[in-house]
Short mmCIF file of C-alpha atoms and ligand atoms in Angstrom, two decimals:
data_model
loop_
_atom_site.label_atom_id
_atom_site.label_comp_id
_atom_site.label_asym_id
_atom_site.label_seq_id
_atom_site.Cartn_x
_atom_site.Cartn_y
_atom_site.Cartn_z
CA UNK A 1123 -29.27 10.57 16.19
CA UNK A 1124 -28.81 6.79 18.02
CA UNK A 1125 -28.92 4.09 15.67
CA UNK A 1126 -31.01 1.15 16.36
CA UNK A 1127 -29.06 -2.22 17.23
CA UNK A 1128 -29.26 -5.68 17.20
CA UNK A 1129 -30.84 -5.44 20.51
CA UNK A 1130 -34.09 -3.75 18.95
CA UNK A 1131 -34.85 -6.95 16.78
CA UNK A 1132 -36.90 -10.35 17.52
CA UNK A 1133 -34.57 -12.56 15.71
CA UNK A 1134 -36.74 -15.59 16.37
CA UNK A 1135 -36.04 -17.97 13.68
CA UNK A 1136 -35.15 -14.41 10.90
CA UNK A 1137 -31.88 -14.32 8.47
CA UNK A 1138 -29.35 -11.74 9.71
CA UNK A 1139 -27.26 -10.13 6.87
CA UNK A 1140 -24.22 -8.97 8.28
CA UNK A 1141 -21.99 -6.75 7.07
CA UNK A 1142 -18.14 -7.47 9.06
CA UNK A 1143 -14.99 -5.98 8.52
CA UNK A 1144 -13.16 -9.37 8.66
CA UNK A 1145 -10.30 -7.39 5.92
CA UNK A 1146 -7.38 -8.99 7.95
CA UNK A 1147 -3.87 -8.99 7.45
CA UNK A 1148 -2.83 -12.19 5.28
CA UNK A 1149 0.74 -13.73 4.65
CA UNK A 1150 1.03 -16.41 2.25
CA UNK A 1151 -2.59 -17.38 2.89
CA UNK A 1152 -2.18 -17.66 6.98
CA UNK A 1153 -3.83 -15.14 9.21
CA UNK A 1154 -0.99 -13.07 11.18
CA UNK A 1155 -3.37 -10.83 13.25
CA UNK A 1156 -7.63 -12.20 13.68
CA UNK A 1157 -8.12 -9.17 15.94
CA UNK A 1158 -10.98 -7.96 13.65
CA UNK A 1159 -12.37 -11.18 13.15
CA UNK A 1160 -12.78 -11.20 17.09
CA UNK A 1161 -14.27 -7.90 16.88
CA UNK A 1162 -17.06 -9.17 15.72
CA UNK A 1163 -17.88 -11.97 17.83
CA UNK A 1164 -19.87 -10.64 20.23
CA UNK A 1165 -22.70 -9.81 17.66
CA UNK A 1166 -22.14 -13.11 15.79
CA UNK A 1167 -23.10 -14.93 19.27
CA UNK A 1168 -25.79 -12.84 19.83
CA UNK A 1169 -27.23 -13.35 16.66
CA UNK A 1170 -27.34 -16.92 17.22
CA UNK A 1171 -27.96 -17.11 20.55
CA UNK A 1172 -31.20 -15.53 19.59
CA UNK A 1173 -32.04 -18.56 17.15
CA UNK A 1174 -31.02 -16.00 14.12
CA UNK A 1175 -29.64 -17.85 10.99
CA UNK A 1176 -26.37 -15.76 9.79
CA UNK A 1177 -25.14 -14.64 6.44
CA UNK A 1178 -21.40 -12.94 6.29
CA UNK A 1179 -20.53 -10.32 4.07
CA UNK A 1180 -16.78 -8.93 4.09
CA UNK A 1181 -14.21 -7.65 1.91
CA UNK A 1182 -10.91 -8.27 2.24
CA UNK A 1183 -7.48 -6.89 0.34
CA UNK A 1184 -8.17 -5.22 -2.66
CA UNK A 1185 -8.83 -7.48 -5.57
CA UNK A 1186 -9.77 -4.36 -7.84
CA UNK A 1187 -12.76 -5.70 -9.02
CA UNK A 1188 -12.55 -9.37 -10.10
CA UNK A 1189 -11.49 -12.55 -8.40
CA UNK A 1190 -8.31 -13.07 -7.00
CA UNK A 1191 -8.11 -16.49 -5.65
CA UNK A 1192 -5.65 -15.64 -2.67
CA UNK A 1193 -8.33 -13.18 -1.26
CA UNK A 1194 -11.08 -15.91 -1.09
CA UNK A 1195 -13.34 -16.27 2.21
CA UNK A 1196 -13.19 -19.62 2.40
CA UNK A 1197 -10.13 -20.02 4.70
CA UNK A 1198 -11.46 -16.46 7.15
CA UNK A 1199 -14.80 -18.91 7.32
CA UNK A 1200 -12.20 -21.89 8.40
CA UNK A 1201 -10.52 -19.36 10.86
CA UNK A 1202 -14.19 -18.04 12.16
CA UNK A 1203 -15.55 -22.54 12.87
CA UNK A 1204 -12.26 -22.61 15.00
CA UNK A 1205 -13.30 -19.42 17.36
CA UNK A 1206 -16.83 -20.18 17.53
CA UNK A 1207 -17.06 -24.24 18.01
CA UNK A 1208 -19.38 -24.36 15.39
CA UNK A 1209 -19.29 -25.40 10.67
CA UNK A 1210 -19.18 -22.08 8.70
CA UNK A 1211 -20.42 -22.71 5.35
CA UNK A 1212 -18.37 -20.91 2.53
CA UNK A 1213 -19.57 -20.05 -0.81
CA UNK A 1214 -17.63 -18.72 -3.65
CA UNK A 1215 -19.89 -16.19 -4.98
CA UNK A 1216 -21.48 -13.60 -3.35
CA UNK A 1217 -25.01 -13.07 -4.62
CA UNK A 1218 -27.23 -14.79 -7.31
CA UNK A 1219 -29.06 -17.67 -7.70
CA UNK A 1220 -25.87 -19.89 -5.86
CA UNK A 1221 -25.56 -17.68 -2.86
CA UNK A 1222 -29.96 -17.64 -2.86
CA UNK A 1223 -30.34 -21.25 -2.74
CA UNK A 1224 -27.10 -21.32 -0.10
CA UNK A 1225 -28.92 -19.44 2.28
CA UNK A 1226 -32.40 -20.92 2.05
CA UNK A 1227 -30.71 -24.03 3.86
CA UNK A 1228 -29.97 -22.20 6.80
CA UNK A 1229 -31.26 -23.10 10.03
CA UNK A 1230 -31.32 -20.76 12.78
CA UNK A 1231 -27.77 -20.79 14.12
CA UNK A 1232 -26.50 -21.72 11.05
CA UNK A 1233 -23.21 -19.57 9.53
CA UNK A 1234 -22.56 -18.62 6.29
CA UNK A 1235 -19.98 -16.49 4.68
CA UNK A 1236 -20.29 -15.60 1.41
CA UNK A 1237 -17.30 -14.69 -1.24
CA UNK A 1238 -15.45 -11.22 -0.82
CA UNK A 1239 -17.98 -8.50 -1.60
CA UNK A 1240 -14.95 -6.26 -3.95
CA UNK A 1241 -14.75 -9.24 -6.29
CA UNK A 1242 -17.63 -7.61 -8.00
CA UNK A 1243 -17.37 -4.61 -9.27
CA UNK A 1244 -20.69 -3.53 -8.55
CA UNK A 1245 -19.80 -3.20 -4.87
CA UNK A 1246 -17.65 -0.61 -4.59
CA UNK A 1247 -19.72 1.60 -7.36
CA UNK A 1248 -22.63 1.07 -4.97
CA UNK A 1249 -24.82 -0.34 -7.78
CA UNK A 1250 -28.13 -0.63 -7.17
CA UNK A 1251 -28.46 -4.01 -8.95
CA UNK A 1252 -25.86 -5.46 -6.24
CA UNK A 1253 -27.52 -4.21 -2.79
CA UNK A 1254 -31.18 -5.61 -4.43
CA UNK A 1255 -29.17 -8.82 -4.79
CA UNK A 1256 -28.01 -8.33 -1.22
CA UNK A 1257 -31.01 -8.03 0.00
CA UNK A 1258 -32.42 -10.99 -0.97
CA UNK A 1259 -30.07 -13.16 1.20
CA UNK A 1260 -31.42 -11.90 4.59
CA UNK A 1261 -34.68 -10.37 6.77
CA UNK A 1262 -32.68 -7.82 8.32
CA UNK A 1263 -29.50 -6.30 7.76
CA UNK A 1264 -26.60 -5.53 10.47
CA UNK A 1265 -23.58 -3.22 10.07
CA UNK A 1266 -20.93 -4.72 12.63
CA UNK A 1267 -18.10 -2.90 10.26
CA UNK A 1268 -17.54 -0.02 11.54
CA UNK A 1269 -13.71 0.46 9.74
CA UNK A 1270 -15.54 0.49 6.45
CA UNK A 1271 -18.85 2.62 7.10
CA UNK A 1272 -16.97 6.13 5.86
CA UNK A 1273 -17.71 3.60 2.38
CA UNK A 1274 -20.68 4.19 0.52
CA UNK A 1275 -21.10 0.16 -0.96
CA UNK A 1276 -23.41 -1.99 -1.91
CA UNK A 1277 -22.47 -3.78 1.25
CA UNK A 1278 -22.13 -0.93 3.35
CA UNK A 1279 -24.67 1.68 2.26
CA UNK A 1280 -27.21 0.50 -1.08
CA UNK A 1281 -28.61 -2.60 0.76
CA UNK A 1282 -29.20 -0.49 4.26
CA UNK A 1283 -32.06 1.23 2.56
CA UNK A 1284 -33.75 -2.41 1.68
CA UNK A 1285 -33.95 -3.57 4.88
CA UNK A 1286 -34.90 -3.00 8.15
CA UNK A 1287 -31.26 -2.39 9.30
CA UNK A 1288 -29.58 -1.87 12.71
CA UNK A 1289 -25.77 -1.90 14.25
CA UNK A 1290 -24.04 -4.40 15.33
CA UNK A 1291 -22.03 -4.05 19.17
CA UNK A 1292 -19.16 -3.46 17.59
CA UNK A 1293 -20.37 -0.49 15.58
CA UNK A 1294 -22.54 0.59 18.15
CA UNK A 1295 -19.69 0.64 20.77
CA UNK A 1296 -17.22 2.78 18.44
CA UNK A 1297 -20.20 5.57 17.27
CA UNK A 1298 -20.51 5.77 21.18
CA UNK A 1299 -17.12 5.88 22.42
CA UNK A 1300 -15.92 8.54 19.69
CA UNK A 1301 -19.61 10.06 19.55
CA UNK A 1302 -19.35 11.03 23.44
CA UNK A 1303 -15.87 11.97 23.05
CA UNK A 1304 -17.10 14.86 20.58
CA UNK A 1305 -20.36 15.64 21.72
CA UNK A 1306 -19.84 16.33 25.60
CA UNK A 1307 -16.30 15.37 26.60
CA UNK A 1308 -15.47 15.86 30.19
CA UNK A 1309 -12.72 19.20 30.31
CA UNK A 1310 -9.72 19.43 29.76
CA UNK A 1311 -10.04 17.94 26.80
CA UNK A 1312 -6.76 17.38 25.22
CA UNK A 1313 -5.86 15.55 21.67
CA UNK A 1314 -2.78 14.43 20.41
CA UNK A 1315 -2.37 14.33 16.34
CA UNK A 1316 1.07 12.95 14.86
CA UNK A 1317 1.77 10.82 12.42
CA UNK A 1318 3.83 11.18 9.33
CA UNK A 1319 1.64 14.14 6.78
CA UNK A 1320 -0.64 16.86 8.03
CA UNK A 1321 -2.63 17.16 4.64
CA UNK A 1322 -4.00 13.51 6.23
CA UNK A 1323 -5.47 15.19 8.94
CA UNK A 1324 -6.71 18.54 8.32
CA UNK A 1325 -9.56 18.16 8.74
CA UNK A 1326 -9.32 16.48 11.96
CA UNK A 1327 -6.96 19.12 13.25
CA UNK A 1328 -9.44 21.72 12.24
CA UNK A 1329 -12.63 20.29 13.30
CA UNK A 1330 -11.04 19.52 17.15
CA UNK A 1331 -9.53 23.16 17.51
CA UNK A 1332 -13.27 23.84 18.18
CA UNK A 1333 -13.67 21.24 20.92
CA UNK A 1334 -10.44 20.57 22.63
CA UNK A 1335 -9.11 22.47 25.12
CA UNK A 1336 -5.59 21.82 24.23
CA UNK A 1337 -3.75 20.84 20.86
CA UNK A 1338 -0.84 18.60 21.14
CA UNK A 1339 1.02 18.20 17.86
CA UNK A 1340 3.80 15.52 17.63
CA UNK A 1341 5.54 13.26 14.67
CA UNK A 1342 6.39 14.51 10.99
CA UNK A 1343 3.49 16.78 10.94
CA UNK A 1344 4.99 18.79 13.51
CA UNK A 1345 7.55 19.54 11.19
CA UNK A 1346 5.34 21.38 8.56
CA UNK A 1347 4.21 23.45 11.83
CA UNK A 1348 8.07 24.49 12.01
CA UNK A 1349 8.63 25.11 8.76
CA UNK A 1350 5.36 27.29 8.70
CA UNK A 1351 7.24 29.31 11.76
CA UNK A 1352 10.53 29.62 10.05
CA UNK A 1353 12.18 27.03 12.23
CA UNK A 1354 15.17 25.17 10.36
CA UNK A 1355 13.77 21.39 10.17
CA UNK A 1356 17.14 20.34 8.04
CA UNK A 1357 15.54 16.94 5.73
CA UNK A 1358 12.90 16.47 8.15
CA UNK A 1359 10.16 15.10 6.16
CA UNK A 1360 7.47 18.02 5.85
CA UNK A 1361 5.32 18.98 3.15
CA UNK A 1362 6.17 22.99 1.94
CA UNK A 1363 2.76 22.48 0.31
CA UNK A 1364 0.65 22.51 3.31
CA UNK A 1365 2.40 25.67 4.60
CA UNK A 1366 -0.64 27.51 4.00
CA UNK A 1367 -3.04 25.54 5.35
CA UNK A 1368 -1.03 25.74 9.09
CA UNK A 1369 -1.03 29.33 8.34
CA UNK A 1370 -4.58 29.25 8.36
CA UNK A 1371 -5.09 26.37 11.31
CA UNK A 1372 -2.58 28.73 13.71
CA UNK A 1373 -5.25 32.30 12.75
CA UNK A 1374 -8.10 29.32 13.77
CA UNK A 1375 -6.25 29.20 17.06
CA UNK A 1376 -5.90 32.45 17.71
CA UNK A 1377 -9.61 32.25 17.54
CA UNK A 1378 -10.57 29.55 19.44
CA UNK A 1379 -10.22 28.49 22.80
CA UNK A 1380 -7.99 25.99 22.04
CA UNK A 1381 -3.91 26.16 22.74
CA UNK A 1382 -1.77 24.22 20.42
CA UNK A 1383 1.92 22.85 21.56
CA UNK A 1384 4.11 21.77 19.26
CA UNK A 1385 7.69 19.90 20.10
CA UNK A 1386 10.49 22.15 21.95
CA UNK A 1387 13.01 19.78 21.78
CA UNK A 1388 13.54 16.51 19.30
CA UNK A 1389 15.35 13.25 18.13
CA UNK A 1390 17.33 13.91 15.22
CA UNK A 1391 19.35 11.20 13.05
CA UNK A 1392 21.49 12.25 10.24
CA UNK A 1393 19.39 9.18 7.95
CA UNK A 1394 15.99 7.57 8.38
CA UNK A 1395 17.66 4.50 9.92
CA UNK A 1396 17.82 2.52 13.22
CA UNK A 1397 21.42 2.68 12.90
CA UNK A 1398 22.16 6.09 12.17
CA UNK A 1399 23.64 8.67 13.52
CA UNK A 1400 21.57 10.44 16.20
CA UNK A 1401 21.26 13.25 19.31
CA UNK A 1402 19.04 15.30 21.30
CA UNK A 1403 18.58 18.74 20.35
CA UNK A 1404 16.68 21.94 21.16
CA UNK A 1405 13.97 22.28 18.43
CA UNK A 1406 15.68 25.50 16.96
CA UNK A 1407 18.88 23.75 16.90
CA UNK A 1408 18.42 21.11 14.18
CA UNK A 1409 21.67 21.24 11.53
CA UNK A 1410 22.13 21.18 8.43
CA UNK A 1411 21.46 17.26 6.29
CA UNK A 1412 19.39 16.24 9.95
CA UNK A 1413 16.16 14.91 10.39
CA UNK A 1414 13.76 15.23 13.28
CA UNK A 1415 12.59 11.76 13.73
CA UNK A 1416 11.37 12.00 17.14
CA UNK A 1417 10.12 14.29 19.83
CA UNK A 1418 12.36 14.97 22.77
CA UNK A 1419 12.28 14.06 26.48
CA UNK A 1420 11.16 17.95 27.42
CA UNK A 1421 8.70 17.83 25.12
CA UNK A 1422 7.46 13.94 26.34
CA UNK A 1423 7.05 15.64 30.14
CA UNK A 1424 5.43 18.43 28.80
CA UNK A 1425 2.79 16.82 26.43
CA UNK A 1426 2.44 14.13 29.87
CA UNK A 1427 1.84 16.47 32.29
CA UNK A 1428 -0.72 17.94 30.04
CA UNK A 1429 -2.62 14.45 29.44
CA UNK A 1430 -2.33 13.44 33.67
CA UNK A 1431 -4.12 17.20 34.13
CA UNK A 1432 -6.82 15.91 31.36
CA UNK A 1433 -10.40 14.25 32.06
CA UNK A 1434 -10.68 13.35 28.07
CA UNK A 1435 -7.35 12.59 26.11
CA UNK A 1436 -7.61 11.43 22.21
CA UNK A 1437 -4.64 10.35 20.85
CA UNK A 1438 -3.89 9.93 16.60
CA UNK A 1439 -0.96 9.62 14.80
CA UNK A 1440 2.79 8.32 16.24
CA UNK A 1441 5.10 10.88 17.36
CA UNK A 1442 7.89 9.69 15.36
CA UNK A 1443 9.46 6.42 13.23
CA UNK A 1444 8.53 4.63 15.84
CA UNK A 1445 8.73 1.41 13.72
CA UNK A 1446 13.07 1.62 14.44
CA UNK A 1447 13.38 1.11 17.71
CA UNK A 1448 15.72 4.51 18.41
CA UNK A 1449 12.54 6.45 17.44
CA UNK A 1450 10.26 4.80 19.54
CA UNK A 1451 10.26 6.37 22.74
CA UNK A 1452 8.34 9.80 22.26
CA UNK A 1453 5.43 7.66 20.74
CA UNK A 1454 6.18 5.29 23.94
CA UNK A 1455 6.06 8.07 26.67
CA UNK A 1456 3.00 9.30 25.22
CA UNK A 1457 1.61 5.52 25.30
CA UNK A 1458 2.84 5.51 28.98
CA UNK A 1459 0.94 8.59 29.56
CA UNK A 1460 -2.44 7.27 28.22
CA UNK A 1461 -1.96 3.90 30.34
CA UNK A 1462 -1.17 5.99 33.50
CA UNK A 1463 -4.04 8.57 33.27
CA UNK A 1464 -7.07 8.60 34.62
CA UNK A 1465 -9.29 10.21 32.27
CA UNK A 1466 -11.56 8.48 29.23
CA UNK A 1467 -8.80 7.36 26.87
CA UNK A 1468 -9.45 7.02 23.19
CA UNK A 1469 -7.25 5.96 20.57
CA UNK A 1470 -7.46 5.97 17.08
CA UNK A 1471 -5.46 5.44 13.55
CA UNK A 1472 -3.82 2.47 12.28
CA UNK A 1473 -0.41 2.81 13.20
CA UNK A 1474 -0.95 4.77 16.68
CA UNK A 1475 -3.23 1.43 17.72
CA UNK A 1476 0.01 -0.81 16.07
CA UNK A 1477 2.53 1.08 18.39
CA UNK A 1478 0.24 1.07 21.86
CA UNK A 1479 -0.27 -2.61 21.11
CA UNK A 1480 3.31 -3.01 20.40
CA UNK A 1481 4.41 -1.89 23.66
CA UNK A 1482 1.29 -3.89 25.52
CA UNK A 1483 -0.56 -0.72 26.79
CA UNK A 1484 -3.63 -1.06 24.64
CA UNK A 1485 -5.47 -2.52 27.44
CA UNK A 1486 -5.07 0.13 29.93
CA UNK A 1487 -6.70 2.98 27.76
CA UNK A 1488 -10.66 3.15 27.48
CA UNK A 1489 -10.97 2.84 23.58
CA UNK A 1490 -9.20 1.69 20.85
CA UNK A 1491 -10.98 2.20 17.77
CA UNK A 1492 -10.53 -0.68 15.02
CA UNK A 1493 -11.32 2.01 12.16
CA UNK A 1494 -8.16 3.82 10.46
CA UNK A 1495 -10.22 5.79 8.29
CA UNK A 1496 -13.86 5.85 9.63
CA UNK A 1497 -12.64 7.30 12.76
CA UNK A 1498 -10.58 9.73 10.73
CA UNK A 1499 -13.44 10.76 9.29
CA UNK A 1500 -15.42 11.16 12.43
CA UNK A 1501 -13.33 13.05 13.80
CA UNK A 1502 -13.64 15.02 10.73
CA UNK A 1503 -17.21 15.78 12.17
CA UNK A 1504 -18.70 13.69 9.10
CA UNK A 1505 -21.17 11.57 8.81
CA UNK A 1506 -20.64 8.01 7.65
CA UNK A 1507 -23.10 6.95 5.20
CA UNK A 1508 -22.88 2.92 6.30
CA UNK A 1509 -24.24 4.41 9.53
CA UNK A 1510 -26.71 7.31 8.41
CA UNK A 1511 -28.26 4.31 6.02
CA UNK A 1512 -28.65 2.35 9.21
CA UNK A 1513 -32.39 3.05 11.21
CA UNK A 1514 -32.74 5.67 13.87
CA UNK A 1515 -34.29 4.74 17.20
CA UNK A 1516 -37.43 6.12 17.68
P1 ADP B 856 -2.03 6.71 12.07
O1 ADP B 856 -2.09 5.47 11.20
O2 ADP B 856 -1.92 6.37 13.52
O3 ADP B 856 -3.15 7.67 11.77
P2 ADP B 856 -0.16 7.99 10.27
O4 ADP B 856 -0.45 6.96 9.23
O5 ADP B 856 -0.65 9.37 10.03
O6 ADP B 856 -0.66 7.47 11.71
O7 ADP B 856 1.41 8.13 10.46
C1 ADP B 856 2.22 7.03 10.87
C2 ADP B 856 3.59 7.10 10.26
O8 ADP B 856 4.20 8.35 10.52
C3 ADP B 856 4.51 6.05 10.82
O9 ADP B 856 4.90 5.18 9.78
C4 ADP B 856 5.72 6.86 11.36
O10 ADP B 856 6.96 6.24 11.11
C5 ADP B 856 5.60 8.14 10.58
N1 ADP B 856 6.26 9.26 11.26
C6 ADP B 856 5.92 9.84 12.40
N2 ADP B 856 6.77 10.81 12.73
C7 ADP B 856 7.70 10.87 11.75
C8 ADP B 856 8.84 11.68 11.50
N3 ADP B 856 9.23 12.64 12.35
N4 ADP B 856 9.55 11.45 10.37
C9 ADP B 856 9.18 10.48 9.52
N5 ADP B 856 8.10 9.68 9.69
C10 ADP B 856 7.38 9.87 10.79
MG1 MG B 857 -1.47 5.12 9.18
#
């Protein structure tokens, strides 16, 4: 069901309270990446644009329930005046009767932010108490953070159901790029999962084996796929645990429509180190005391030519360390395969969205989704509770 938006209210003159995901990356108190913060922007103009007054709610780190001074707002609300032109007021609390008499000052198109919502520890239990609290700073609520919605917080869920409350663009742009993808994709539909464990993504693997067309699997994971088969991985990382569960994803393939690949050929280092020992082997042909660490050049043209013949590709997960630069180029020529195809391009996961941007191809793929988890989950085929909280259109 569609979720109203910020387009569906008369802001004249209201209070927005807007939940952001403004959790950036810090080092020693400086911003090293505001991508998020510009994320929501759009929204944040609209808002005021529309003679809203707005109230900012974030969290940011993980302060474990009390105040930690180096995850304060106050410089994020310094950061936020520079992009927009415009004061952001700061408090250093986040509700009661500080943060109430804070925001009855506001004029429309004033900013505030107030103080990170996991100071309290009422947040993250999704107390009551807290969203009530919440509630009282604005008219209506907006949820422009998508990469925390698969949270149920006081932030993110309680205060949804005391308000009339609506997406922001942000939000609304991510449920629709990864909704489409899995409610009517365009065929072939092809996804490729790496990344480092398979018991992460189970349930994504499972859940897409009755969508896609084709299964591309890549990165450690692959290697608990191997081991599953009897192949001889050496001290590849794989997890002997999870053997069962591939068991019962490769029956689920034998049932579906779906074909899975896995890697024929692979990078193999004798350490997990840029400057190790390393060679090109056929995927049944890893010694002894070597680790995969990469997928091979046969297996980059074959997952490619797969992805040019698709109309809807969805990439997760790296296909190998890609973070030392020897290990880099499977995840690369599957980066260069997005950029060069044609089809609706999605990608998703916190470290597949670090590499593409790494090698400056995130602008030549349709999506790229700013939620690690909440995507995850999506792709899960759950539902998000900061977005079933949030008002359906009528
Ligand atoms: P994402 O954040 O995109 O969902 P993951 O967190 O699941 O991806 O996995 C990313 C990590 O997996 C990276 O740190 C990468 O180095 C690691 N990885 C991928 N392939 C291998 C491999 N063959 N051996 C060891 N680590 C790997
Ligand atoms: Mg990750």
């Amino acid at each position: 069901m569609a979720k109203q938006t910020i387009r569906d209210i008369d802001w004249n003159g209201k209070r927005a309270l807007v939940r952001v995901d403004f959790n950036v990356p810090l080092e020693n108190g400086r911003i090293t990446d505001d991508t998020r913060i510009r994320a929501a922007l759009p929204t944040i103009q609209y808002l005021l644009d529309q003679n809203a007054s707005v109230v900012l709610m974030s969290h940011l780190g993980r302060p474990k329930k009390k105040v930690v001074d180096s995850l304060r707002l106050a410089p994020i609300a310094q950061h936020l005046s520079n992009l927009i032109d415009q004061p952001v007021k700061s408090i250093p609390v986040t509700t009661g009767a500080d943060a109430t008499a804070a925001v009855q000052t506001l004029q429309p198109k004033d900013v505030l932010i107030l103080e990170n919502t996991r100071f309290d520890p009422r947040e993250e239990a999704n107390d009551q108490s807290m969203a009530q609290e919440l509630a009282e700073l604005g008219d209506v609520y907006v949820n422009d953070a998508f990469g925390a919605a698969h949270r149920a917080h006081a932030s993110t869920e309680g205060v949804a159901h005391l308000l009339p409350a609506v997406s922001g663009f942000l939000m609304e742009k991510e449920l629709a790029e990864l909704g489409s993808l899995l409610a009517d994709p365009e065929r072939p539909f092809i996804a490729i999962i790496g990344g480092a464990k398979i018991s992460d993504k189970i349930g994504v693997i499972t859940n897409l084996l009755g969508m896609v067309d084709t299964l591309l699997i890549g990165g450690g994971m692959a290697n608990t796929f191997l081991l599953a088969q009897g192949v001889a991985i050496g001290d590849s990382l794989a997890e002997p645990d999870a053997v069962n569960q591939v068991h019962e994803i490769l029956s689920l393939v034998g049932n579906s429509r779906a074909e899975l690949l896995l890697p024929t050929d692979c990078v193999i280092a004798d350490a997990m180190d840029a400057n190790a020992r390393k060679n090109i082997v056929n995927i049944h042909a890893v010694p002894a005391g070597w680790r995969i660490l990469d997928i091979g050049p046969e297996t980059v043209a074959t997952f490619g030519s797969k992805i040019h013949g698709a109309k809807t590709v969805l990439w997760n997960g790296p296909m190998g360390y890609f973070e030392a630069a020897p290990f880099a180029e499977g995840t690369r020529g599957i980066a260069q395969a997005l950029a060069e195809s044609t089809a609706r391009t999605v990608v998703g996961g916190g470290d597949s969205v670090a590499a593409i941007e790494q090698m400056n191809l995130a602008d030549k793929v349709t999506h790229i989704s700013t939620g690690g988890g909440a995507s995850l989950e999506l792709l899960e085929g759950r539902v998000l509770p900061g977005v079933a909280a949030l008002n359906d259109k009528s």
